[in-house]
């Protein structure tokens, strides 16, 4: 949201169509279209998306200036129309209006979930979910080979299952994917469906008069699936409330407990939250924390499979630090500079939230050969993604910086390193490094259009 003063300062940009403005000029990959407009309009220009005035910032210098001088003016958010289903907008952190309610919800989540009081317990859960993924991979390969196939696994799906299950463990202390968990399976399906609808671009966000139209039924489907997801979470919450009533001592063990401490009778004022808000925040942790993390690891694997020499280099580094038998631990991350460079390069080239939460900057001029995957550019460089280096902002910066940054940092490194250290990866018949499809599917998050599949092989060193 812009103040009137800032609105008047809207910089010039490409002329748009009457009423619709530049909405249809953005195309299927808006972040790439914006990059192409830069030579003509400079690093800062304005766009009219229907009735919404937007400022695009595409240089490190302008982003630095923006965050240092105007972060406060731009720290409000506009909730996409799709997320008004079931009053989602009233509880959300990611799309919430800037103010005391947002601040309080964010504080509870970052303290309880991400700075985690029980640091060792959270580390154990991360380890467990990643180990489970390795087990599922082995089971899938065995099943595929049993069918006489070459043993390809759908890495995209297995990574998503891992990060989804991790959020379930951290926020609800529930293993949602444990076989036989009916609620878990239903919740997983409903979540997936909501994300499909949320990914669709929606003219109603930019042209309020069109918000009553629903030609392809997206809104109707969203209401239905969001309703299913919220109902399942609301049952989880009810169960916990009942458990707490019976418990003698109440100890905060996860995010749900922490949120429930702020509800209930006698709680009033800015410090209190409603039951519905608890449910929405829990759901949001799954939206914000699962696909973002899994997609980043998937892109990193795709880039490494395209460049076998880089794959070899990162595997050798891990092997040097852990030896062939020991598992990679989170405490190894600091000693794996090449792995860190691979992740930074992945987040530079494939930021999973490229545009749709505002304030993210892409800055090709800062980088030599910007479209090439070259982790080496980060070796010996102090550039990091914590929001202070404005040429690399995959998690945003300022007051609305990603709340899950430290969790994502650990899971992405440990997850990728464990995949690489557990198997030797091959592409299989009919595909070679040069032909891996790297197209994007753009929405709230940018995923690989074609989910990555690869064959995990017994490591050469184990086979010897
Ligand atoms: C690689 C993984 C991830 C990436 C690239 C990512 C990226 C982002 C970005 C770009 C934003 C907007 C920042 C801004 O406007 O300045 C954001 C916001 C947010 N992220 Fe993440 N994220 C990731 C993982 C996670 C995880 C694991 C969680 C939690 C479990 C999470 C929770 C959130 C929340 C709640 C917000 C909204 C913050 C606010 O508006 O106050 N994210 N993320």
Short mmCIF file of C-alpha atoms and ligand atoms in Angstrom, two decimals:
data_model
loop_
_atom_site.label_atom_id
_atom_site.label_comp_id
_atom_site.label_asym_id
_atom_site.label_seq_id
_atom_site.Cartn_x
_atom_site.Cartn_y
_atom_site.Cartn_z
CA UNK A 1 0.00 0.00 0.00
CA UNK A 2 1.33 3.42 -0.82
CA UNK A 3 0.73 6.63 1.00
CA UNK A 4 -0.73 9.45 -1.09
CA UNK A 5 2.63 11.22 -1.03
CA UNK A 6 4.38 8.16 -2.46
CA UNK A 7 1.62 7.57 -4.98
CA UNK A 8 2.32 11.00 -6.40
CA UNK A 9 5.95 10.00 -6.76
CA UNK A 10 5.11 6.95 -8.89
CA UNK A 11 7.97 6.77 -11.43
CA UNK A 12 7.17 6.63 -15.15
CA UNK A 13 6.99 3.27 -16.91
CA UNK A 14 5.59 1.54 -19.97
CA UNK A 15 2.24 2.88 -21.14
CA UNK A 16 -0.59 0.45 -20.43
CA UNK A 17 -4.06 -0.28 -21.72
CA UNK A 18 -7.06 1.67 -20.50
CA UNK A 19 -8.42 0.17 -17.24
CA UNK A 20 -6.23 -2.97 -17.37
CA UNK A 21 -3.00 -0.99 -17.40
CA UNK A 22 0.02 -3.28 -17.87
CA UNK A 23 -1.66 -6.39 -16.42
CA UNK A 24 -1.57 -8.46 -19.61
CA UNK A 25 1.88 -7.18 -20.62
CA UNK A 26 3.51 -9.18 -17.85
CA UNK A 27 3.08 -12.55 -19.56
CA UNK A 28 3.55 -16.00 -18.06
CA UNK A 29 6.89 -15.18 -16.41
CA UNK A 30 6.49 -11.63 -15.01
CA UNK A 31 9.95 -11.55 -13.40
CA UNK A 32 11.55 -12.16 -16.79
CA UNK A 33 9.34 -9.61 -18.54
CA UNK A 34 10.32 -7.00 -15.94
CA UNK A 35 13.99 -7.75 -16.50
CA UNK A 36 13.52 -7.18 -20.24
CA UNK A 37 11.90 -3.78 -19.57
CA UNK A 38 14.89 -2.60 -17.57
CA UNK A 39 17.13 -1.39 -20.46
CA UNK A 40 14.32 0.88 -21.68
CA UNK A 41 12.93 2.20 -18.37
CA UNK A 42 15.89 1.93 -16.02
CA UNK A 43 16.22 0.10 -12.69
CA UNK A 44 13.18 1.80 -11.11
CA UNK A 45 9.94 2.19 -12.99
CA UNK A 46 6.21 2.24 -12.41
CA UNK A 47 3.54 -0.13 -13.63
CA UNK A 48 -0.22 0.10 -13.48
CA UNK A 49 -1.67 -3.35 -12.82
CA UNK A 50 -5.35 -2.63 -13.29
CA UNK A 51 -6.09 -0.12 -10.56
CA UNK A 52 -2.95 -0.93 -8.54
CA UNK A 53 0.09 1.34 -8.85
CA UNK A 54 3.28 -0.69 -8.55
CA UNK A 55 6.93 0.25 -8.35
CA UNK A 56 9.48 -2.19 -9.76
CA UNK A 57 13.00 -2.04 -8.33
CA UNK A 58 15.76 -3.87 -10.15
CA UNK A 59 19.13 -2.69 -8.93
CA UNK A 60 21.06 -3.31 -5.73
CA UNK A 61 21.60 0.41 -5.24
CA UNK A 62 17.93 1.29 -5.63
CA UNK A 63 16.92 -1.67 -3.42
CA UNK A 64 19.34 -0.53 -0.72
CA UNK A 65 17.94 2.99 -0.89
CA UNK A 66 14.40 1.60 -0.81
CA UNK A 67 14.92 -0.60 2.24
CA UNK A 68 16.93 2.02 4.13
CA UNK A 69 14.60 4.96 3.50
CA UNK A 70 11.19 3.54 2.59
CA UNK A 71 10.87 0.12 4.25
CA UNK A 72 8.29 1.50 6.63
CA UNK A 73 6.22 3.15 3.89
CA UNK A 74 5.97 -0.13 1.99
CA UNK A 75 5.67 -2.68 4.76
CA UNK A 76 1.95 -3.17 4.43
CA UNK A 77 0.65 -5.98 2.22
CA UNK A 78 -2.37 -6.54 0.07
CA UNK A 79 -4.04 -9.90 0.55
CA UNK A 80 -4.73 -11.62 -2.80
CA UNK A 81 -8.46 -11.97 -3.48
CA UNK A 82 -8.16 -15.75 -3.51
CA UNK A 83 -7.04 -15.68 0.12
CA UNK A 84 -10.13 -13.88 1.28
CA UNK A 85 -11.85 -17.30 1.26
CA UNK A 86 -13.00 -18.18 4.79
CA UNK A 87 -11.64 -14.84 6.01
CA UNK A 88 -8.08 -16.15 5.69
CA UNK A 89 -6.85 -12.55 5.42
CA UNK A 90 -7.86 -11.89 9.03
CA UNK A 91 -5.33 -14.34 10.45
CA UNK A 92 -2.48 -14.36 7.93
CA UNK A 93 1.02 -13.13 8.77
CA UNK A 94 2.45 -13.22 5.25
CA UNK A 95 -0.37 -11.16 3.74
CA UNK A 96 -1.41 -9.38 6.91
CA UNK A 97 -1.81 -5.64 7.28
CA UNK A 98 1.16 -4.04 8.99
CA UNK A 99 0.26 -3.19 12.57
CA UNK A 100 0.05 -4.48 16.10
CA UNK A 101 -1.77 -7.73 15.27
CA UNK A 102 0.71 -8.70 12.56
CA UNK A 103 3.60 -7.77 14.87
CA UNK A 104 2.32 -9.93 17.69
CA UNK A 105 1.64 -12.98 15.50
CA UNK A 106 5.03 -12.67 13.88
CA UNK A 107 6.73 -12.39 17.27
CA UNK A 108 5.10 -15.55 18.61
CA UNK A 109 6.03 -17.52 15.51
CA UNK A 110 9.61 -16.37 15.28
CA UNK A 111 10.25 -16.90 18.96
CA UNK A 112 8.61 -20.27 19.31
CA UNK A 113 9.09 -21.88 15.95
CA UNK A 114 12.18 -20.43 14.48
CA UNK A 115 14.43 -19.32 17.27
CA UNK A 116 13.09 -22.48 18.91
CA UNK A 117 13.41 -22.80 22.61
CA UNK A 118 13.98 -26.50 22.29
CA UNK A 119 16.80 -26.16 19.79
CA UNK A 120 17.98 -29.74 20.13
CA UNK A 121 14.50 -31.13 19.68
CA UNK A 122 13.96 -29.07 16.51
CA UNK A 123 17.34 -30.26 15.14
CA UNK A 124 16.33 -33.85 15.89
CA UNK A 125 13.08 -33.39 13.95
CA UNK A 126 14.87 -31.91 10.94
CA UNK A 127 17.26 -34.87 10.94
CA UNK A 128 14.38 -37.34 11.29
CA UNK A 129 12.36 -35.92 8.38
CA UNK A 130 15.41 -35.91 6.11
CA UNK A 131 16.29 -39.49 7.09
CA UNK A 132 12.68 -40.52 6.40
CA UNK A 133 13.02 -39.00 2.92
CA UNK A 134 16.12 -41.11 2.24
CA UNK A 135 14.19 -44.20 3.35
CA UNK A 136 11.23 -43.33 1.08
CA UNK A 137 13.65 -42.85 -1.83
CA UNK A 138 15.12 -46.31 -1.26
CA UNK A 139 11.63 -47.82 -1.06
CA UNK A 140 10.55 -46.08 -4.28
CA UNK A 141 13.65 -47.28 -6.14
CA UNK A 142 13.06 -50.84 -4.97
CA UNK A 143 9.42 -50.65 -6.05
CA UNK A 144 10.36 -49.23 -9.47
CA UNK A 145 13.01 -51.89 -9.98
CA UNK A 146 10.47 -54.51 -8.90
CA UNK A 147 8.30 -53.34 -11.81
CA UNK A 148 11.27 -53.85 -14.11
CA UNK A 149 11.90 -50.09 -14.48
CA UNK A 150 15.27 -48.33 -14.27
CA UNK A 151 14.65 -46.97 -10.75
CA UNK A 152 13.78 -43.33 -11.36
CA UNK A 153 12.22 -41.46 -8.42
CA UNK A 154 10.10 -38.31 -8.42
CA UNK A 155 12.48 -36.14 -6.41
CA UNK A 156 10.18 -33.12 -6.51
CA UNK A 157 7.43 -35.05 -4.73
CA UNK A 158 9.71 -36.71 -2.18
CA UNK A 159 11.25 -33.36 -1.28
CA UNK A 160 7.82 -31.80 -0.87
CA UNK A 161 6.73 -34.67 1.39
CA UNK A 162 9.84 -34.12 3.52
CA UNK A 163 9.34 -30.40 3.99
CA UNK A 164 5.59 -30.79 4.56
CA UNK A 165 6.19 -33.43 7.21
CA UNK A 166 8.85 -31.28 8.85
CA UNK A 167 6.43 -28.36 9.25
CA UNK A 168 3.88 -30.81 10.71
CA UNK A 169 6.44 -32.02 13.25
CA UNK A 170 7.60 -28.54 14.19
CA UNK A 171 4.27 -26.80 14.52
CA UNK A 172 1.89 -29.60 15.51
CA UNK A 173 4.21 -32.37 16.79
CA UNK A 174 2.46 -34.65 14.31
CA UNK A 175 3.85 -37.05 11.78
CA UNK A 176 1.22 -36.32 9.16
CA UNK A 177 2.64 -38.74 6.65
CA UNK A 178 2.85 -41.73 8.92
CA UNK A 179 1.19 -44.51 7.00
CA UNK A 180 -2.37 -44.95 8.13
CA UNK A 181 -2.82 -41.29 9.14
CA UNK A 182 -6.11 -40.55 7.36
CA UNK A 183 -6.21 -36.92 8.53
CA UNK A 184 -2.62 -36.44 7.39
CA UNK A 185 -3.32 -37.70 3.89
CA UNK A 186 -6.52 -35.62 3.56
CA UNK A 187 -4.74 -32.54 4.81
CA UNK A 188 -1.84 -33.07 2.39
CA UNK A 189 -4.28 -33.34 -0.53
CA UNK A 190 -6.32 -30.29 0.51
CA UNK A 191 -3.13 -28.23 0.96
CA UNK A 192 -1.89 -29.24 -2.46
CA UNK A 193 -5.20 -28.24 -4.01
CA UNK A 194 -5.23 -24.84 -2.28
CA UNK A 195 -1.75 -24.20 -3.62
CA UNK A 196 -2.85 -25.01 -7.15
CA UNK A 197 -5.62 -22.36 -6.96
CA UNK A 198 -3.41 -19.82 -5.19
CA UNK A 199 -0.88 -20.13 -8.00
CA UNK A 200 -3.30 -18.94 -10.68
CA UNK A 201 -2.97 -15.25 -11.60
CA UNK A 202 -6.16 -13.46 -10.76
CA UNK A 203 -7.40 -10.35 -12.51
CA UNK A 204 -9.65 -9.58 -9.51
CA UNK A 205 -6.53 -8.58 -7.52
CA UNK A 206 -5.94 -5.73 -9.89
CA UNK A 207 -9.40 -4.93 -11.11
CA UNK A 208 -11.84 -4.98 -8.21
CA UNK A 209 -14.90 -4.70 -10.49
CA UNK A 210 -14.12 -8.21 -11.79
CA UNK A 211 -14.11 -9.79 -8.35
CA UNK A 212 -17.66 -11.12 -8.71
CA UNK A 213 -16.77 -13.01 -11.87
CA UNK A 214 -15.42 -16.52 -11.61
CA UNK A 215 -15.35 -17.82 -15.19
CA UNK A 216 -13.07 -20.80 -14.58
CA UNK A 217 -14.40 -21.65 -11.13
CA UNK A 218 -11.10 -20.96 -9.35
CA UNK A 219 -12.76 -18.98 -6.60
CA UNK A 220 -15.36 -21.67 -5.97
CA UNK A 221 -12.67 -24.36 -5.84
CA UNK A 222 -10.54 -22.27 -3.52
CA UNK A 223 -13.43 -21.78 -1.09
CA UNK A 224 -14.07 -25.54 -1.10
CA UNK A 225 -10.44 -26.66 -0.63
CA UNK A 226 -9.43 -23.94 1.79
CA UNK A 227 -12.52 -24.97 3.80
CA UNK A 228 -11.33 -28.60 3.85
CA UNK A 229 -7.81 -27.63 4.93
CA UNK A 230 -9.05 -25.28 7.67
CA UNK A 231 -11.45 -27.87 8.99
CA UNK A 232 -8.75 -30.51 9.34
CA UNK A 233 -6.44 -28.06 11.14
CA UNK A 234 -9.33 -27.01 13.34
CA UNK A 235 -9.75 -30.67 14.40
CA UNK A 236 -6.04 -30.85 15.24
CA UNK A 237 -6.47 -27.73 17.37
CA UNK A 238 -9.56 -29.12 19.13
CA UNK A 239 -7.71 -32.32 19.97
CA UNK A 240 -4.86 -30.33 21.47
CA UNK A 241 -7.20 -28.14 23.52
CA UNK A 242 -8.78 -31.31 24.95
CA UNK A 243 -5.37 -32.80 25.70
CA UNK A 244 -4.31 -29.62 27.48
CA UNK A 245 -7.44 -29.70 29.63
CA UNK A 246 -6.44 -33.14 30.87
CA UNK A 247 -2.74 -32.42 31.26
CA UNK A 248 -1.53 -31.64 34.76
CA UNK A 249 1.37 -29.50 33.79
CA UNK A 250 1.28 -27.43 30.63
CA UNK A 251 4.59 -27.20 28.94
CA UNK A 252 5.00 -25.39 25.62
CA UNK A 253 6.23 -27.97 23.19
CA UNK A 254 5.45 -26.57 19.77
CA UNK A 255 4.03 -23.59 17.89
CA UNK A 256 0.44 -24.69 18.44
CA UNK A 257 0.94 -24.63 22.22
CA UNK A 258 2.54 -21.21 22.01
CA UNK A 259 -0.37 -19.84 19.97
CA UNK A 260 -2.95 -21.36 22.29
CA UNK A 261 -1.36 -19.58 25.23
CA UNK A 262 -2.63 -16.35 23.63
CA UNK A 263 -6.23 -17.47 23.25
CA UNK A 264 -9.02 -18.24 25.65
CA UNK A 265 -11.10 -16.58 28.25
CA UNK A 266 -9.70 -13.57 29.99
CA UNK A 267 -7.34 -12.84 27.14
CA UNK A 268 -8.12 -9.50 25.60
CA UNK A 269 -6.37 -6.63 23.90
CA UNK A 270 -3.65 -6.74 21.25
CA UNK A 271 -2.02 -9.72 22.94
CA UNK A 272 -4.95 -12.05 22.38
CA UNK A 273 -5.71 -14.07 19.28
CA UNK A 274 -8.84 -15.91 18.27
CA UNK A 275 -9.08 -19.65 17.69
CA UNK A 276 -9.64 -19.00 13.99
CA UNK A 277 -6.39 -17.02 13.82
CA UNK A 278 -4.53 -19.93 15.44
CA UNK A 279 -5.88 -22.24 12.76
CA UNK A 280 -4.95 -19.86 9.95
CA UNK A 281 -1.41 -19.31 11.24
CA UNK A 282 -0.82 -23.06 11.51
CA UNK A 283 -2.07 -23.53 7.94
CA UNK A 284 0.10 -20.67 6.74
CA UNK A 285 3.24 -22.27 8.11
CA UNK A 286 2.57 -25.18 5.73
CA UNK A 287 1.99 -22.82 2.78
CA UNK A 288 5.05 -20.71 3.51
CA UNK A 289 7.42 -23.41 4.68
CA UNK A 290 6.91 -26.50 2.51
CA UNK A 291 7.09 -25.76 -1.18
CA UNK A 292 9.59 -22.90 -0.80
CA UNK A 293 12.13 -25.18 0.84
CA UNK A 294 11.57 -28.26 -1.29
CA UNK A 295 11.59 -26.29 -4.51
CA UNK A 296 14.94 -24.70 -3.67
CA UNK A 297 16.54 -28.12 -3.13
CA UNK A 298 14.93 -29.40 -6.34
CA UNK A 299 16.38 -26.50 -8.37
CA UNK A 300 19.81 -27.10 -6.81
CA UNK A 301 19.67 -30.79 -7.75
CA UNK A 302 18.56 -29.95 -11.30
CA UNK A 303 21.47 -27.50 -11.72
CA UNK A 304 23.97 -30.04 -10.36
CA UNK A 305 22.64 -32.82 -12.59
CA UNK A 306 23.17 -30.47 -15.52
CA UNK A 307 26.75 -29.84 -14.46
CA UNK A 308 28.36 -33.15 -13.40
CA UNK A 309 31.71 -31.43 -12.67
CA UNK A 310 30.05 -29.17 -10.07
CA UNK A 311 28.16 -32.18 -8.65
CA UNK A 312 31.51 -33.98 -8.24
CA UNK A 313 33.06 -30.98 -6.54
CA UNK A 314 30.32 -30.58 -3.95
CA UNK A 315 30.19 -34.33 -3.25
CA UNK A 316 33.95 -34.40 -2.75
CA UNK A 317 33.73 -31.50 -0.32
CA UNK A 318 31.06 -33.26 1.76
CA UNK A 319 33.02 -36.48 1.71
CA UNK A 320 36.19 -34.70 2.84
CA UNK A 321 34.38 -33.21 5.84
CA UNK A 322 32.31 -36.21 6.97
CA UNK A 323 34.22 -39.19 5.58
CA UNK A 324 32.33 -41.76 3.52
CA UNK A 325 30.27 -43.30 6.32
CA UNK A 326 29.22 -40.57 8.74
CA UNK A 327 25.99 -38.69 7.96
CA UNK A 328 26.13 -34.96 7.24
CA UNK A 329 25.16 -32.94 10.32
CA UNK A 330 23.90 -29.37 10.62
CA UNK A 331 27.13 -28.54 12.43
CA UNK A 332 29.01 -29.38 9.19
CA UNK A 333 27.31 -26.59 7.21
CA UNK A 334 29.87 -23.94 8.23
CA UNK A 335 32.66 -26.18 6.97
CA UNK A 336 31.09 -26.69 3.55
CA UNK A 337 31.76 -23.42 1.67
CA UNK A 338 31.18 -24.93 -1.77
CA UNK A 339 27.80 -26.33 -0.72
CA UNK A 340 26.91 -22.88 0.64
CA UNK A 341 27.93 -21.30 -2.67
CA UNK A 342 25.73 -23.80 -4.54
CA UNK A 343 22.73 -22.82 -2.40
CA UNK A 344 23.37 -19.10 -2.79
CA UNK A 345 23.69 -19.52 -6.54
CA UNK A 346 20.45 -21.52 -6.60
CA UNK A 347 18.61 -18.83 -4.65
CA UNK A 348 20.10 -16.13 -6.92
CA UNK A 349 19.06 -17.84 -10.14
CA UNK A 350 15.83 -19.48 -8.93
CA UNK A 351 14.37 -17.35 -6.14
CA UNK A 352 11.23 -19.28 -5.30
CA UNK A 353 9.27 -16.17 -4.35
CA UNK A 354 10.44 -13.98 -7.22
CA UNK A 355 7.83 -11.30 -7.26
CA UNK A 356 4.44 -11.79 -5.81
CA UNK A 357 5.22 -10.83 -2.27
CA UNK A 358 6.56 -7.39 -3.14
CA UNK A 359 9.97 -5.92 -2.43
CA UNK A 360 12.21 -8.55 -3.93
CA UNK A 361 15.02 -7.33 -6.18
CA UNK A 362 16.67 -9.12 -9.05
CA UNK A 363 19.81 -7.44 -10.22
CA UNK A 364 21.47 -8.94 -13.26
CA UNK A 365 23.95 -6.09 -13.68
CA UNK A 366 25.61 -6.95 -10.41
CA UNK A 367 26.55 -10.36 -11.72
CA UNK A 368 28.89 -11.34 -14.48
CA UNK A 369 27.22 -13.82 -16.82
CA UNK A 370 24.00 -13.51 -14.78
CA UNK A 371 22.02 -16.35 -16.32
CA UNK A 372 24.73 -19.00 -15.81
CA UNK A 373 24.85 -21.26 -12.74
CA UNK A 374 28.30 -20.52 -11.26
CA UNK A 375 28.60 -21.21 -7.52
CA UNK A 376 32.26 -20.11 -7.73
CA UNK A 377 31.11 -16.48 -7.84
CA UNK A 378 30.32 -16.77 -4.12
CA UNK A 379 33.60 -18.37 -3.05
CA UNK A 380 35.64 -15.82 -1.09
CA UNK A 381 32.75 -13.35 -1.27
CA UNK A 382 30.97 -11.99 1.79
CA UNK A 383 27.63 -11.70 0.03
CA UNK A 384 24.89 -13.46 1.97
CA UNK A 385 21.10 -13.67 1.72
CA UNK A 386 20.20 -12.41 5.17
CA UNK A 387 18.75 -9.16 3.87
CA UNK A 388 21.80 -6.90 4.15
CA UNK A 389 23.31 -7.45 0.69
CA UNK A 390 20.83 -5.87 -1.67
CA UNK A 391 22.03 -7.71 -4.74
CA UNK A 392 20.79 -11.00 -3.26
CA UNK A 393 17.39 -10.88 -1.60
CA UNK A 394 15.72 -14.28 -2.06
CA UNK A 395 14.22 -13.95 1.45
CA UNK A 396 13.40 -10.25 1.13
CA UNK A 397 14.67 -7.70 3.64
CA UNK A 398 13.51 -5.20 6.24
CA UNK A 399 10.48 -5.55 8.48
CA UNK A 400 8.76 -8.14 6.29
CA UNK A 401 11.82 -10.34 5.71
CA UNK A 402 11.02 -14.07 5.56
CA UNK A 403 10.19 -15.37 8.98
CA UNK A 404 11.53 -18.84 8.17
CA UNK A 405 14.98 -17.81 6.96
CA UNK A 406 17.03 -19.60 9.61
CA UNK A 407 14.92 -22.76 9.39
CA UNK A 408 15.12 -22.73 5.58
CA UNK A 409 18.90 -22.17 5.73
CA UNK A 410 19.38 -25.33 7.81
CA UNK A 411 16.91 -27.57 5.97
CA UNK A 412 18.07 -26.63 2.49
CA UNK A 413 21.74 -27.26 3.30
CA UNK A 414 21.19 -30.44 5.27
CA UNK A 415 18.62 -31.78 2.80
CA UNK A 416 20.75 -31.20 -0.29
CA UNK A 417 23.94 -32.45 1.35
CA UNK A 418 22.21 -35.62 2.57
CA UNK A 419 20.77 -36.37 -0.88
CA UNK A 420 24.20 -35.94 -2.43
CA UNK A 421 26.02 -37.89 0.26
CA UNK A 422 23.57 -40.82 0.31
CA UNK A 423 23.53 -41.65 -3.40
CA UNK A 424 25.23 -41.14 -6.74
CA UNK A 425 22.59 -39.55 -8.97
CA UNK A 426 21.96 -40.36 -12.61
CA UNK A 427 19.43 -39.13 -15.13
CA UNK A 428 18.54 -42.41 -16.77
CA UNK A 429 17.77 -43.28 -20.36
CA UNK A 430 16.51 -40.71 -22.85
CA UNK A 431 17.77 -37.73 -20.91
CA UNK A 432 21.17 -36.10 -20.57
CA UNK A 433 22.48 -33.01 -18.73
CA UNK A 434 21.88 -30.82 -21.76
CA UNK A 435 18.23 -31.80 -22.11
CA UNK A 436 16.96 -31.37 -18.53
CA UNK A 437 13.95 -29.08 -18.76
CA UNK A 438 14.60 -25.93 -16.70
CA UNK A 439 11.36 -24.09 -17.43
CA UNK A 440 9.54 -22.42 -14.59
CA UNK A 441 5.94 -22.50 -13.51
CA UNK A 442 5.20 -19.10 -12.06
CA UNK A 443 2.70 -18.36 -9.32
CA UNK A 444 3.07 -17.30 -5.69
CA UNK A 445 6.14 -19.51 -5.82
CA UNK A 446 8.21 -20.39 -8.85
CA UNK A 447 8.57 -24.13 -9.27
CA UNK A 448 10.14 -26.27 -11.92
CA UNK A 449 7.46 -26.76 -14.56
CA UNK A 450 8.37 -30.42 -14.99
CA UNK A 451 9.06 -32.09 -11.62
CA UNK A 452 12.62 -33.37 -11.36
CA UNK A 453 13.11 -37.11 -11.65
CA UNK A 454 16.44 -38.89 -11.25
CA UNK A 455 17.89 -42.27 -10.38
CA UNK A 456 19.62 -42.68 -7.03
CA UNK A 457 22.41 -45.25 -7.36
CA UNK A 458 24.42 -46.97 -4.71
CA UNK A 459 27.48 -44.77 -4.20
CA UNK A 460 30.60 -45.95 -6.03
CA UNK A 461 32.50 -45.96 -2.73
CA UNK A 462 29.90 -48.36 -1.21
CA UNK A 463 29.96 -50.62 -4.22
CA UNK A 464 33.74 -51.09 -4.02
C1 LIG B 1 14.01 -21.42 0.69
C2 LIG B 1 12.96 -21.19 1.43
C3 LIG B 1 12.23 -19.87 1.53
C4 LIG B 1 12.29 -18.75 0.73
C5 LIG B 1 13.15 -18.52 -0.52
C6 LIG B 1 11.39 -17.76 1.30
C7 LIG B 1 11.18 -16.48 0.78
C8 LIG B 1 10.35 -15.52 1.34
C9 LIG B 1 10.17 -14.17 0.83
C10 LIG B 1 10.86 -13.57 -0.41
C11 LIG B 1 9.29 -13.52 1.63
C12 LIG B 1 8.82 -12.05 1.49
C13 LIG B 1 9.83 -11.14 2.16
C14 LIG B 1 9.63 -9.64 1.96
O1 LIG B 1 8.55 -9.21 1.58
O2 LIG B 1 10.58 -8.86 2.20
C15 LIG B 1 8.89 -14.48 2.67
C16 LIG B 1 7.99 -14.20 3.69
C17 LIG B 1 7.60 -15.13 4.64
N1 LIG B 1 8.10 -16.41 4.82
FE1 LIG B 1 9.49 -17.33 3.68
N2 LIG B 1 10.78 -18.30 2.42
C18 LIG B 1 11.28 -19.58 2.61
C19 LIG B 1 10.96 -20.44 3.65
C20 LIG B 1 10.09 -20.18 4.66
C21 LIG B 1 9.79 -21.07 5.79
C22 LIG B 1 10.49 -22.42 6.02
C23 LIG B 1 8.84 -20.46 6.57
C24 LIG B 1 8.17 -20.91 7.85
C25 LIG B 1 7.96 -22.11 8.24
C26 LIG B 1 8.54 -19.17 5.93
C27 LIG B 1 7.63 -18.26 6.41
C28 LIG B 1 7.43 -16.99 5.87
C29 LIG B 1 6.44 -16.04 6.41
C30 LIG B 1 5.48 -16.28 7.58
C31 LIG B 1 6.58 -14.87 5.64
C32 LIG B 1 5.80 -13.58 5.79
C33 LIG B 1 6.57 -12.62 6.68
C34 LIG B 1 5.82 -11.30 6.92
O3 LIG B 1 5.12 -10.84 6.03
O4 LIG B 1 5.97 -10.74 8.03
N3 LIG B 1 9.32 -19.04 4.80
N4 LIG B 1 9.56 -15.68 2.47
#
